[in-house]
XYZ file of C-alpha atoms in Angstrom:
685
model
C 14.145 -24.474 15.227
C 17.467 -26.656 15.046
C 19.877 -24.320 14.707
C 19.846 -22.408 18.497
C 22.424 -20.070 17.177
C 20.003 -18.278 14.878
C 17.387 -18.054 17.766
C 20.035 -16.276 20.194
C 21.150 -13.600 17.704
C 17.850 -12.505 16.508
C 15.068 -9.855 17.745
C 12.145 -12.025 15.872
C 11.556 -15.464 14.389
C 8.424 -16.572 12.454
C 7.447 -19.758 10.830
C 6.012 -18.804 7.480
C 2.767 -20.824 6.710
C 0.433 -19.277 4.374
C -2.993 -20.549 4.094
C -2.778 -22.196 0.660
C -5.380 -24.836 -0.962
C -4.024 -28.345 -1.464
C -2.652 -27.861 -5.030
C -0.464 -24.585 -4.295
C 0.489 -25.895 -0.745
C 2.293 -28.790 -2.831
C 3.720 -26.003 -5.019
C 4.789 -23.995 -2.000
C 6.319 -26.911 -0.565
C 8.731 -27.618 -3.676
C 9.587 -23.848 -3.715
C 10.674 -24.041 -0.026
C 12.910 -27.016 -0.776
C 14.550 -25.342 -3.521
C 14.951 -22.360 -1.322
C 16.741 -24.739 1.143
C 19.358 -25.630 -1.302
C 19.922 -22.192 -2.935
C 22.442 -19.551 -2.006
C 20.774 -16.708 0.252
C 21.882 -14.292 -2.431
C 19.986 -16.186 -5.348
C 16.999 -16.848 -3.086
C 15.105 -13.530 -4.491
C 15.920 -14.449 -8.020
C 14.410 -17.762 -7.403
C 11.034 -16.105 -6.058
C 10.904 -13.814 -9.175
C 11.213 -16.502 -11.710
C 8.419 -18.253 -9.640
C 6.157 -15.291 -10.052
C 6.953 -14.793 -13.595
C 6.056 -18.631 -14.411
C 2.806 -18.187 -12.682
C 2.014 -14.635 -13.747
C -1.157 -13.364 -15.009
C -1.697 -10.338 -17.429
C -4.188 -8.654 -15.019
C -4.354 -9.073 -11.218
C -7.674 -6.572 -11.223
C -9.482 -9.249 -13.430
C -8.216 -12.472 -12.089
C -10.966 -14.427 -10.139
C -8.673 -17.434 -8.937
C -8.406 -16.532 -5.388
C -6.583 -19.750 -4.646
C -3.884 -18.760 -7.481
C -3.946 -14.923 -5.900
C -3.286 -16.167 -2.570
C -0.263 -18.100 -3.675
C 1.340 -15.430 -5.928
C 0.749 -12.857 -2.791
C 2.546 -15.304 -0.713
C 5.705 -15.256 -2.918
C 5.237 -11.498 -3.595
C 5.343 -10.894 -0.108
C 8.194 -13.395 0.652
C 10.284 -11.134 -1.893
C 9.452 -7.877 -0.090
C 10.378 -9.292 3.371
C 13.751 -10.714 1.984
C 14.493 -6.991 0.928
C 13.393 -5.733 4.288
C 16.149 -7.676 5.805
C 14.146 -11.107 6.966
C 16.435 -13.822 6.584
C 15.425 -17.244 5.484
C 15.932 -20.674 6.781
C 14.145 -23.734 5.294
C 14.387 -27.068 7.312
C 12.409 -30.396 6.486
C 9.770 -28.338 4.027
C 9.217 -25.752 6.734
C 10.381 -21.939 5.977
C 11.491 -19.823 8.979
C 12.000 -16.091 8.654
C 14.376 -14.173 11.079
C 15.369 -10.920 11.551
C 18.864 -10.270 12.768
C 19.394 -7.498 15.509
C 22.622 -6.477 13.667
C 22.282 -3.150 11.961
C 18.765 -2.351 12.890
C 19.843 1.125 13.646
C 22.527 1.488 11.046
C 21.666 4.061 8.564
C 23.134 2.449 5.570
C 21.201 -0.778 6.467
C 17.940 1.196 6.781
C 18.421 2.912 3.315
C 19.052 -0.479 1.806
C 15.658 -1.841 3.208
C 13.786 1.230 1.615
C 15.752 0.974 -1.869
C 13.632 -1.901 -3.176
C 10.382 0.159 -3.652
C 12.263 3.429 -4.078
C 14.196 1.934 -7.072
C 11.326 0.369 -8.306
C 9.378 3.643 -9.040
C 12.229 4.447 -11.634
C 11.546 1.525 -13.498
C 8.090 2.892 -14.219
C 7.643 4.392 -17.583
C 5.810 7.371 -16.225
C 8.626 8.417 -13.829
C 11.117 7.657 -16.517
C 9.440 9.779 -19.052
C 8.948 12.719 -16.183
C 12.721 12.726 -15.131
C 13.992 12.621 -18.731
C 11.574 15.662 -19.834
C 12.525 17.763 -16.590
C 16.234 17.054 -17.461
C 16.036 17.911 -20.987
C 16.816 21.602 -22.181
C 14.019 23.808 -23.339
C 13.954 27.438 -24.749
C 12.567 29.822 -22.183
C 13.183 33.704 -22.344
C 15.972 33.223 -24.837
C 17.842 30.721 -23.009
C 18.099 26.977 -23.040
C 17.194 25.901 -19.424
C 16.092 22.740 -17.690
C 15.661 21.386 -14.121
C 19.424 21.481 -13.877
C 19.644 25.281 -13.619
C 17.908 24.894 -10.202
C 20.561 22.800 -8.681
C 23.019 25.240 -6.780
C 26.489 26.087 -8.249
C 28.965 25.103 -5.595
C 31.685 27.117 -7.060
C 29.745 30.254 -6.598
C 29.093 29.048 -3.092
C 32.702 28.588 -2.468
C 33.606 31.746 -4.142
C 31.340 33.778 -1.889
C 32.877 32.291 1.139
C 36.478 33.160 -0.269
C 35.261 36.830 -0.852
C 33.711 37.120 2.548
C 30.225 37.857 0.891
C 26.872 36.535 1.879
C 26.941 33.086 0.790
C 23.272 32.723 0.339
C 19.931 34.238 0.302
C 17.316 31.905 1.305
C 13.464 32.236 1.163
C 10.399 29.930 0.941
C 7.813 29.429 -2.005
C 4.394 27.853 -1.534
C 3.963 25.348 -4.378
C 1.091 26.183 -6.535
C 0.119 25.424 -10.328
C 2.003 28.522 -11.193
C 5.342 28.025 -13.338
C 8.688 29.081 -11.872
C 9.683 32.374 -13.201
C 13.061 31.754 -13.807
C 12.717 28.381 -15.847
C 9.308 28.047 -16.792
C 8.967 24.664 -15.257
C 5.978 24.026 -13.098
C 6.500 24.397 -9.473
C 4.688 21.258 -8.244
C 7.217 19.481 -10.963
C 10.219 20.843 -9.490
C 9.054 19.614 -6.077
C 8.321 16.423 -7.362
C 11.462 16.040 -9.408
C 13.743 16.567 -6.009
C 11.361 14.652 -3.865
C 12.522 11.548 -5.985
C 16.070 11.949 -4.472
C 14.726 11.099 -1.023
C 15.466 7.579 0.716
C 11.767 6.770 1.164
C 9.599 6.220 -1.927
C 7.758 9.158 -3.445
C 3.957 8.560 -2.773
C 1.155 11.041 -3.193
C -0.814 11.846 0.118
C -4.515 12.206 0.276
C -6.012 14.908 2.373
C -4.523 18.597 3.211
C -0.966 19.112 1.849
C 1.002 21.849 1.690
C 4.418 21.681 -0.409
C 7.136 24.198 -0.265
C 10.693 25.027 -1.955
C 13.401 26.773 -0.184
C 15.593 28.944 -2.728
C 18.439 30.930 -2.820
C 18.060 34.129 -4.299
C 21.946 34.755 -4.001
C 22.364 32.839 -7.079
C 20.871 33.181 -10.858
C 17.716 31.168 -11.395
C 17.299 31.080 -7.564
C 18.271 27.278 -7.332
C 16.440 24.976 -4.767
C 18.239 24.878 -1.357
C 15.753 22.328 0.182
C 12.058 21.020 0.248
C 9.384 20.258 2.622
C 5.852 19.151 3.057
C 3.047 18.984 5.382
C 0.357 16.373 5.644
C -2.491 15.270 7.881
C -1.251 14.289 11.367
C -1.404 10.776 12.444
C -4.609 10.085 13.999
C -3.076 7.741 17.254
C 0.182 8.689 18.665
C 0.310 7.911 22.419
C 3.702 9.699 23.265
C 2.153 12.964 21.614
C -1.360 12.778 22.651
C -0.121 12.120 26.516
C 2.051 15.114 26.155
C -0.807 17.324 24.980
C -3.119 16.019 27.800
C -5.269 13.767 25.288
C -5.139 10.596 27.220
C -6.545 9.123 30.722
C -2.845 8.533 31.726
C -2.117 12.361 31.394
C -5.325 13.263 33.486
C -4.063 10.754 36.157
C -0.831 12.634 36.198
C -2.217 15.726 36.720
C -4.482 14.454 39.416
C -1.397 13.017 41.590
C 0.731 15.346 43.820
C 3.921 16.351 42.659
C 6.853 14.782 43.891
C 10.694 14.502 43.115
C 11.873 10.919 43.004
C 15.945 10.345 43.410
C 18.002 7.372 44.241
C 21.075 7.022 46.549
C 23.203 4.171 48.021
C 22.918 3.514 51.581
C 24.968 1.200 53.984
C 23.402 -1.899 55.260
C 24.107 -2.537 58.982
C 25.736 -5.792 59.861
C 26.751 -6.443 56.175
C 30.169 -5.328 56.501
C 29.951 -2.369 54.116
C 27.153 -3.857 51.794
C 24.974 -1.146 50.203
C 21.545 -1.039 48.597
C 19.855 1.581 46.265
C 17.549 3.565 48.180
C 14.464 5.423 46.638
C 13.931 8.968 48.005
C 10.431 10.751 47.592
C 10.066 14.497 48.046
C 6.826 16.155 47.584
C 7.014 19.367 45.990
C 3.775 20.863 47.156
C 1.908 20.917 50.478
C -1.302 19.112 50.636
C -3.054 22.383 50.680
C -1.361 23.393 47.639
C -2.072 20.064 45.928
C -5.828 20.286 46.887
C -6.243 23.866 45.310
C -4.280 22.749 42.094
C -6.497 19.776 41.622
C -9.623 21.266 42.380
C -8.769 24.119 39.666
C -7.681 21.319 37.243
C -11.026 19.429 38.093
C -12.897 22.445 37.514
C -11.663 22.988 34.144
C -11.508 19.450 32.678
C -14.676 17.899 33.810
C -16.853 20.473 32.257
C -14.634 20.235 29.024
C -15.440 16.370 28.779
C -18.818 16.736 29.296
C -18.892 19.683 26.557
C -16.844 17.205 24.266
C -19.528 14.672 24.491
C -22.320 17.001 24.013
C -20.714 19.137 20.750
C -19.900 15.403 19.217
C -23.623 14.267 19.754
C -24.475 17.792 18.210
C -22.504 16.960 14.941
C -24.199 13.582 14.315
C -27.284 13.550 12.079
C -29.687 11.381 14.161
C -33.349 11.744 12.473
C -33.021 8.235 10.937
C -31.333 6.912 14.043
C -34.213 7.527 16.465
C -32.199 9.745 18.815
C -33.932 12.827 20.796
C -31.362 15.633 21.320
C -32.635 16.461 24.690
C -32.334 12.856 26.197
C -30.390 13.337 29.459
C -30.288 10.050 30.462
C -29.373 7.536 27.447
C -30.905 3.929 27.933
C -28.775 1.204 27.613
C -31.091 -0.824 25.596
C -31.007 1.789 22.995
C -27.230 2.043 22.784
C -27.161 -2.071 22.276
C -29.934 -1.244 19.477
C -27.476 1.251 17.801
C -24.582 -1.262 17.976
C -26.722 -3.886 16.389
C -28.032 -1.459 13.541
C -24.211 -0.755 12.825
C -23.604 -4.521 12.623
C -26.339 -4.948 10.124
C -25.097 -1.780 7.884
C -21.663 -3.113 7.913
C -22.613 -5.607 5.190
C -23.917 -2.953 3.297
C -20.703 -0.821 2.980
C -19.230 -2.103 -0.138
C -17.856 -0.344 -3.337
C -18.139 3.038 -1.314
C -18.068 6.120 -3.413
C -18.496 9.676 -2.180
C -20.055 12.459 -4.548
C -17.282 14.951 -4.326
C -18.856 17.561 -6.727
C -21.749 19.496 -5.146
C -22.729 16.969 -2.626
C -25.945 16.557 -1.118
C -24.997 16.198 2.700
C -28.156 14.723 3.510
C -28.004 12.131 0.885
C -24.185 11.460 1.798
C -25.075 11.074 5.257
C -27.750 8.507 4.758
C -25.610 6.152 2.794
C -24.996 2.955 4.579
C -21.199 3.696 5.176
C -21.956 6.941 6.968
C -25.200 5.652 8.894
C -23.071 2.865 10.098
C -20.563 5.235 11.273
C -23.035 7.407 12.594
C -24.743 4.812 14.526
C -21.353 3.355 15.961
C -20.170 6.981 17.119
C -23.298 7.773 18.542
C -23.560 4.444 20.736
C -19.889 5.443 21.981
C -20.981 8.737 22.806
C -24.060 7.878 24.646
C -22.464 5.208 26.356
C -19.923 7.748 27.908
C -22.550 10.368 28.533
C -24.633 7.600 30.497
C -21.271 7.137 32.445
C -21.087 10.637 33.275
C -24.362 11.449 34.398
C -24.438 8.341 36.876
C -21.475 9.621 38.644
C -22.759 9.884 42.446
C -21.098 13.276 43.302
C -21.568 16.825 42.462
C -17.973 18.110 43.260
C -15.750 17.983 40.190
C -12.736 16.635 41.752
C -14.867 13.617 43.348
C -16.236 13.168 39.940
C -13.129 12.641 38.413
C -11.249 10.700 40.583
C -14.489 8.282 40.893
C -14.359 7.979 36.772
C -10.614 7.454 37.142
C -11.223 4.661 39.549
C -13.474 2.465 37.209
C -13.188 0.860 33.977
C -16.198 2.382 32.359
C -15.199 5.806 33.792
C -11.630 5.761 32.189
C -13.409 4.583 28.626
C -15.848 7.489 29.047
C -13.271 9.757 29.620
C -10.980 8.479 26.654
C -14.305 8.924 24.505
C -14.578 12.565 25.465
C -11.042 13.272 24.910
C -11.132 11.442 21.352
C -14.080 13.370 20.447
C -12.077 16.748 20.738
C -8.977 15.050 19.633
C -10.641 14.341 16.297
C -11.712 17.888 15.581
C -8.318 19.325 16.283
C -6.151 16.718 14.462
C -7.911 17.667 11.342
C -7.769 21.069 11.394
C -5.369 22.681 13.782
C -2.468 20.147 13.474
C -0.193 18.826 10.725
C 2.863 16.668 10.219
C 5.995 17.073 8.533
C 6.097 14.533 5.997
C 8.889 15.617 3.948
C 12.055 17.773 5.119
C 15.533 18.207 4.038
C 18.221 19.882 1.831
C 19.437 19.411 -1.296
C 23.310 19.528 -2.554
C 25.506 21.531 -2.141
C 23.288 22.964 0.440
C 23.181 20.189 2.711
C 26.802 20.940 3.304
C 26.081 24.133 4.552
C 23.565 22.802 7.086
C 20.523 23.553 5.065
C 18.675 20.615 6.609
C 18.266 22.954 9.782
C 17.271 25.778 7.892
C 14.381 23.898 6.298
C 13.340 22.298 9.441
C 13.012 25.704 10.843
C 11.243 27.218 7.790
C 8.912 24.365 7.947
C 7.450 26.055 11.434
C 7.587 29.508 9.982
C 4.931 32.042 10.144
C 4.520 32.197 6.605
C 3.638 28.549 6.750
C 1.173 29.288 9.510
C -0.266 31.878 7.454
C -0.524 29.847 4.355
C -2.378 27.045 5.792
C -4.829 29.252 7.697
C -5.837 31.130 4.571
C -5.767 28.264 2.148
C -8.183 26.181 4.671
C -10.079 28.873 6.188
C -13.206 27.799 3.942
C -12.375 24.339 3.608
C -15.757 21.731 3.950
C -14.891 19.093 6.198
C -16.002 16.018 4.162
C -16.277 13.457 6.837
C -17.665 15.762 9.276
C -20.337 17.244 7.007
C -21.106 13.772 5.824
C -21.545 13.041 9.594
C -23.838 16.077 10.408
C -25.648 16.066 7.130
C -24.875 19.649 6.415
C -21.795 21.651 5.333
C -19.095 21.954 7.966
C -16.132 24.293 8.112
C -13.596 23.625 10.897
C -11.282 26.019 12.550
C -7.858 26.139 10.454
C -5.556 27.751 12.934
C -2.292 25.746 12.618
C -0.968 25.459 16.315
C 1.187 22.087 16.244
C 3.400 19.960 13.978
C 4.665 16.624 14.503
C 7.506 14.657 12.444
C 9.440 11.371 13.248
C 13.245 10.782 12.201
C 13.986 8.206 9.445
C 16.351 6.509 11.942
C 16.031 5.304 15.452
C 19.282 7.178 16.571
C 18.005 10.510 15.808
C 18.348 13.075 12.995
C 21.089 15.479 12.820
C 18.814 18.185 11.223
C 16.336 18.327 14.109
C 18.914 17.979 17.210
C 19.462 21.160 19.046
C 17.011 23.211 17.180
C 15.868 25.796 19.686
C 15.234 29.317 18.495
C 14.480 31.870 20.840
C 11.551 33.918 19.488
C 10.769 37.526 19.696
C 7.679 37.181 21.827
C 9.809 35.280 24.610
C 8.863 31.897 23.753
C 11.069 29.191 21.461
C 10.638 27.212 18.639
C 12.008 23.847 19.683
C 11.854 20.200 18.029
C 10.988 18.375 21.356
C 11.713 14.630 21.417
C 8.587 12.998 22.813
C 9.770 9.109 22.363
C 10.063 6.472 20.260
C 7.390 4.890 17.629
C 6.735 1.019 17.906
C 8.009 0.602 14.456
C 4.833 -0.486 12.381
C 4.047 0.616 8.848
C 3.693 -0.170 5.303
C 6.098 1.643 3.584
C 8.370 -1.462 2.910
C 5.730 -3.532 1.133
C 5.750 -3.339 -2.872
C 2.700 -2.028 -5.101
C 2.510 -5.730 -6.572
C 1.969 -7.096 -3.376
C -0.564 -4.416 -2.329
C -2.391 -5.124 -5.573
C -2.847 -8.711 -5.061
C -3.891 -8.022 -1.396
C -6.288 -5.672 -2.742
C -7.956 -8.274 -5.467
C -8.037 -11.040 -2.539
C -10.029 -8.912 -0.362
C -12.552 -7.872 -2.962
C -13.161 -11.318 -3.838
C -13.596 -12.391 -0.100
C -15.790 -9.085 0.541
C -17.981 -9.300 -2.499
C -16.675 -5.987 -3.679
C -14.298 -3.360 -2.394
C -14.622 -2.506 1.386
C -11.456 -0.020 1.253
C -12.092 2.627 -1.617
C -9.797 5.250 -0.185
C -12.911 7.546 0.242
C -13.876 9.707 3.160
C -15.362 7.974 6.112
C -14.042 4.458 5.614
C -11.288 4.962 8.269
C -7.609 6.199 8.793
C -4.675 4.493 7.182
C -6.365 2.680 4.171
C -3.229 1.136 3.004
C -2.280 -0.120 6.443
C -5.692 -1.575 6.789
C -5.892 -3.197 3.679
C -2.166 -4.753 3.905
C -3.176 -6.109 7.580
C -6.524 -7.705 6.326
C -4.392 -8.903 3.066
C -1.957 -10.534 5.393
C -4.626 -12.500 7.551
C -6.541 -13.345 4.277
C -3.623 -15.600 3.356
C -2.908 -16.918 6.836
C -0.180 -14.877 7.911
C 0.019 -13.128 11.403
C -0.306 -9.446 10.727
C 1.473 -7.971 13.547
C 4.420 -10.106 12.880
C 5.260 -8.637 9.816
C 3.701 -5.147 9.838
C 6.307 -4.470 12.626
C 9.382 -3.342 10.528
C 11.861 -3.068 13.503
C 13.058 0.467 12.441
C 11.353 2.461 15.206
C 11.901 6.442 14.926
C 12.095 9.469 17.091
C 8.942 11.437 17.469
C 9.280 14.938 17.543
C 6.778 17.843 18.190
C 6.780 21.490 17.595
C 4.417 23.843 19.492
C 3.808 26.944 16.967
C 1.688 29.040 19.835
C 2.801 29.840 23.344
C -0.600 28.161 24.454
C -0.892 25.318 22.050
C -1.633 22.559 24.453
C -4.279 24.734 26.092
C -6.011 25.608 22.888
C -5.995 21.791 21.776
C -7.312 20.894 24.639
C -10.048 23.491 24.495
C -9.393 25.380 27.525
C -8.382 28.279 25.242
C -10.382 29.779 22.512
C -7.626 32.076 21.049
C -4.300 31.417 19.954
C -1.297 33.294 20.930
C 1.355 33.297 17.858
C 3.124 36.505 19.015
C 2.818 37.843 15.591
C -0.138 39.213 13.512
C -1.370 36.422 11.111
C -3.182 38.926 8.823
C -0.384 41.396 8.530
C 1.952 39.789 5.772
C 4.737 42.508 6.570
C 4.765 41.291 10.368
C 4.614 37.669 9.246
C 7.463 38.270 6.612
C 9.540 39.963 9.195
C 9.082 37.154 11.783
C 9.996 34.573 8.963
C 13.105 36.445 8.021
C 14.313 36.614 11.677
C 14.370 32.907 11.823
C 16.456 32.780 8.479
C 18.652 35.379 9.848
C 19.036 33.293 13.262
C 19.867 29.909 10.897
C 22.695 32.156 9.218
C 24.463 33.560 12.239
C 23.748 30.453 14.504
C 24.613 27.648 12.018
C 26.122 28.624 8.575
C 28.709 31.055 10.219
C 29.406 28.785 12.753
C 30.051 25.980 10.321
C 32.181 28.228 8.009
C 34.112 29.297 11.342
C 34.814 25.600 12.130
C 36.155 24.985 8.526
C 38.159 27.913 8.739
C 39.695 26.846 11.944
C 40.163 23.399 11.188
C 41.871 24.210 7.647
C 44.193 26.464 9.604
C 45.583 23.650 11.735
C 46.785 22.012 8.742
C 48.090 23.260 5.127
C 48.458 20.075 3.630
C 45.495 20.495 1.296
C 43.825 23.306 -0.332
C 41.350 24.796 2.131
C 38.210 24.910 0.192
C 38.633 21.423 -1.539
C 38.862 20.014 2.023
C 36.141 22.014 3.597
C 33.595 21.406 1.072
C 32.965 18.009 -0.471
C 30.320 18.799 -2.956
C 29.166 16.161 -5.459
C 30.050 16.847 -8.922
C 27.257 15.751 -10.834
C 23.540 15.039 -10.610
C 21.545 13.220 -13.279
C 18.691 10.747 -13.282
C 18.892 10.343 -16.935
C 22.321 8.562 -16.803
C 21.341 6.756 -13.888
C 23.996 8.258 -11.494
C 22.462 9.840 -8.348
C 24.652 12.487 -7.720
C 22.049 13.679 -5.032
C 22.446 11.453 -2.302
C 19.080 10.502 -0.459
C 18.277 12.675 2.251
C 16.582 12.177 5.493
C 12.647 12.272 4.931
C 9.617 11.814 6.902
């Protein structure tokens, strides 16, 4: 680019060159020339006007792929502008650049999220829902609405002044039942408060649990906060390495333990010159090291082989020509499976699952799952072939040999993934929403909600709800009904901001069994995602791909693959000639947190332990309730009382203002209907 100052002050620069037909390329070039002469704050308006001029009534019925590509290119530009990408047009060329300034700034990130979030409030169905929730209705002789479930700040202040118990929290699982105090459906209550979050509200497929945190100390038991659990992310390197699900984790365990430190040393003959010297100190003797890795290898090697055999046993193979007693898989057969999967790929169009009383044999023989079975079996047999060909009997030598070869490391990865797939889908969940609602956010309610998301009550609810849950994908792969273990042992989540999350910081709760509940920082995500892309752009991409493929390859059905929205937008970007990795990276990396719910979480997830050590009896409701109440009491004593004590101390230092008007800056109003968002957007996940 001509302007070097831009290049020096940015984290990314991309030339925006969509692949358009001659007709629309001419129109795009004219648009770029207009952008060049338009003030930056007017450019979004210019893009919107262009979309209106070429707009069509129904994207789903449009068959003009050239028009759709042009519309998608303009809609994408609008999304990228709202994300924080800036434009520079030069000589008919358009460049997009991302400034490094404010990438970690909370206000800037919230602004980047606001476009799609605010767009949902323009949707008629959402408008009607909010108005309905805020409209008073008669219930048990009283006029009530959702506003009755917003905590009364005056009551809180009064309780503080009197020295009374400020609040009395409890958690409530969201079901199809109605709230006993207002008659509003619990799911509607959760949904209403979810709309106050910074990230746009979207429904999540798969396993979900939704909760309200309520205050029984006030009339109507107002909402203190909400949280939700959803399916865990399939691939997350920092998490997987910590659990032991990566080759790198195994290599680390096979190395001798050392302590590395650095010091400065003077260099002779340099008149006081110093260098930084590395000091490596072994933490175990050679004998201790040999014994440890032998014990480790004797555990891991059999587990890896067992993972492969179990995974093969979970695949329907009658129509794939595989005999389960085959000890030495042949390379020719593996290649045949791969070719078969390629041929079936073309038939995997407009996929549908029979979700009502499915015949598992019929489901597994559909092109989608036959392709999936052939692909998976080929990977597993290739790994098994590698394992059986290792020229050693000793497990330590086997593992060291495998780690030294590319094909050996790939075989280990395949075995680890085979186990990980089972555990992620049944024993792990992510906290996808978590935060407090005003006025309780002023009382560190966010920490309370974060702690309760990991409570014994949640573990019990999840285990019982999914104890008989049929695994849709596993059943279609095996050709028969499969029910996975449903004991919840691990939760993961991410901060909304790269600089961290105050509601997760310093949460280390000592538990009664001697362990602790802790939000551990695992690392930083790479910052890829689709939350910033509008529904309009997504719809255009979906229609373009449908025309190109001759049908829908991404139908949001079981077995097509993880993250359908991510895959669809990634393919859509490529279809219009835009490099996907350039704009799927949103430059808002987040901190990854993990929470172990059992004292032997990692051992259980690896398959070393078969039993889970929670420290309470999951089948004893009184025990579950007592341990949950312990967490609430710990929050009250550790955080709430200390917060109040600090307020009193600060206020005693200065009498210039009334104590409570200064100590608590509660919002005075909350109304969606009037368009004034009295509830500030919370941290959401």
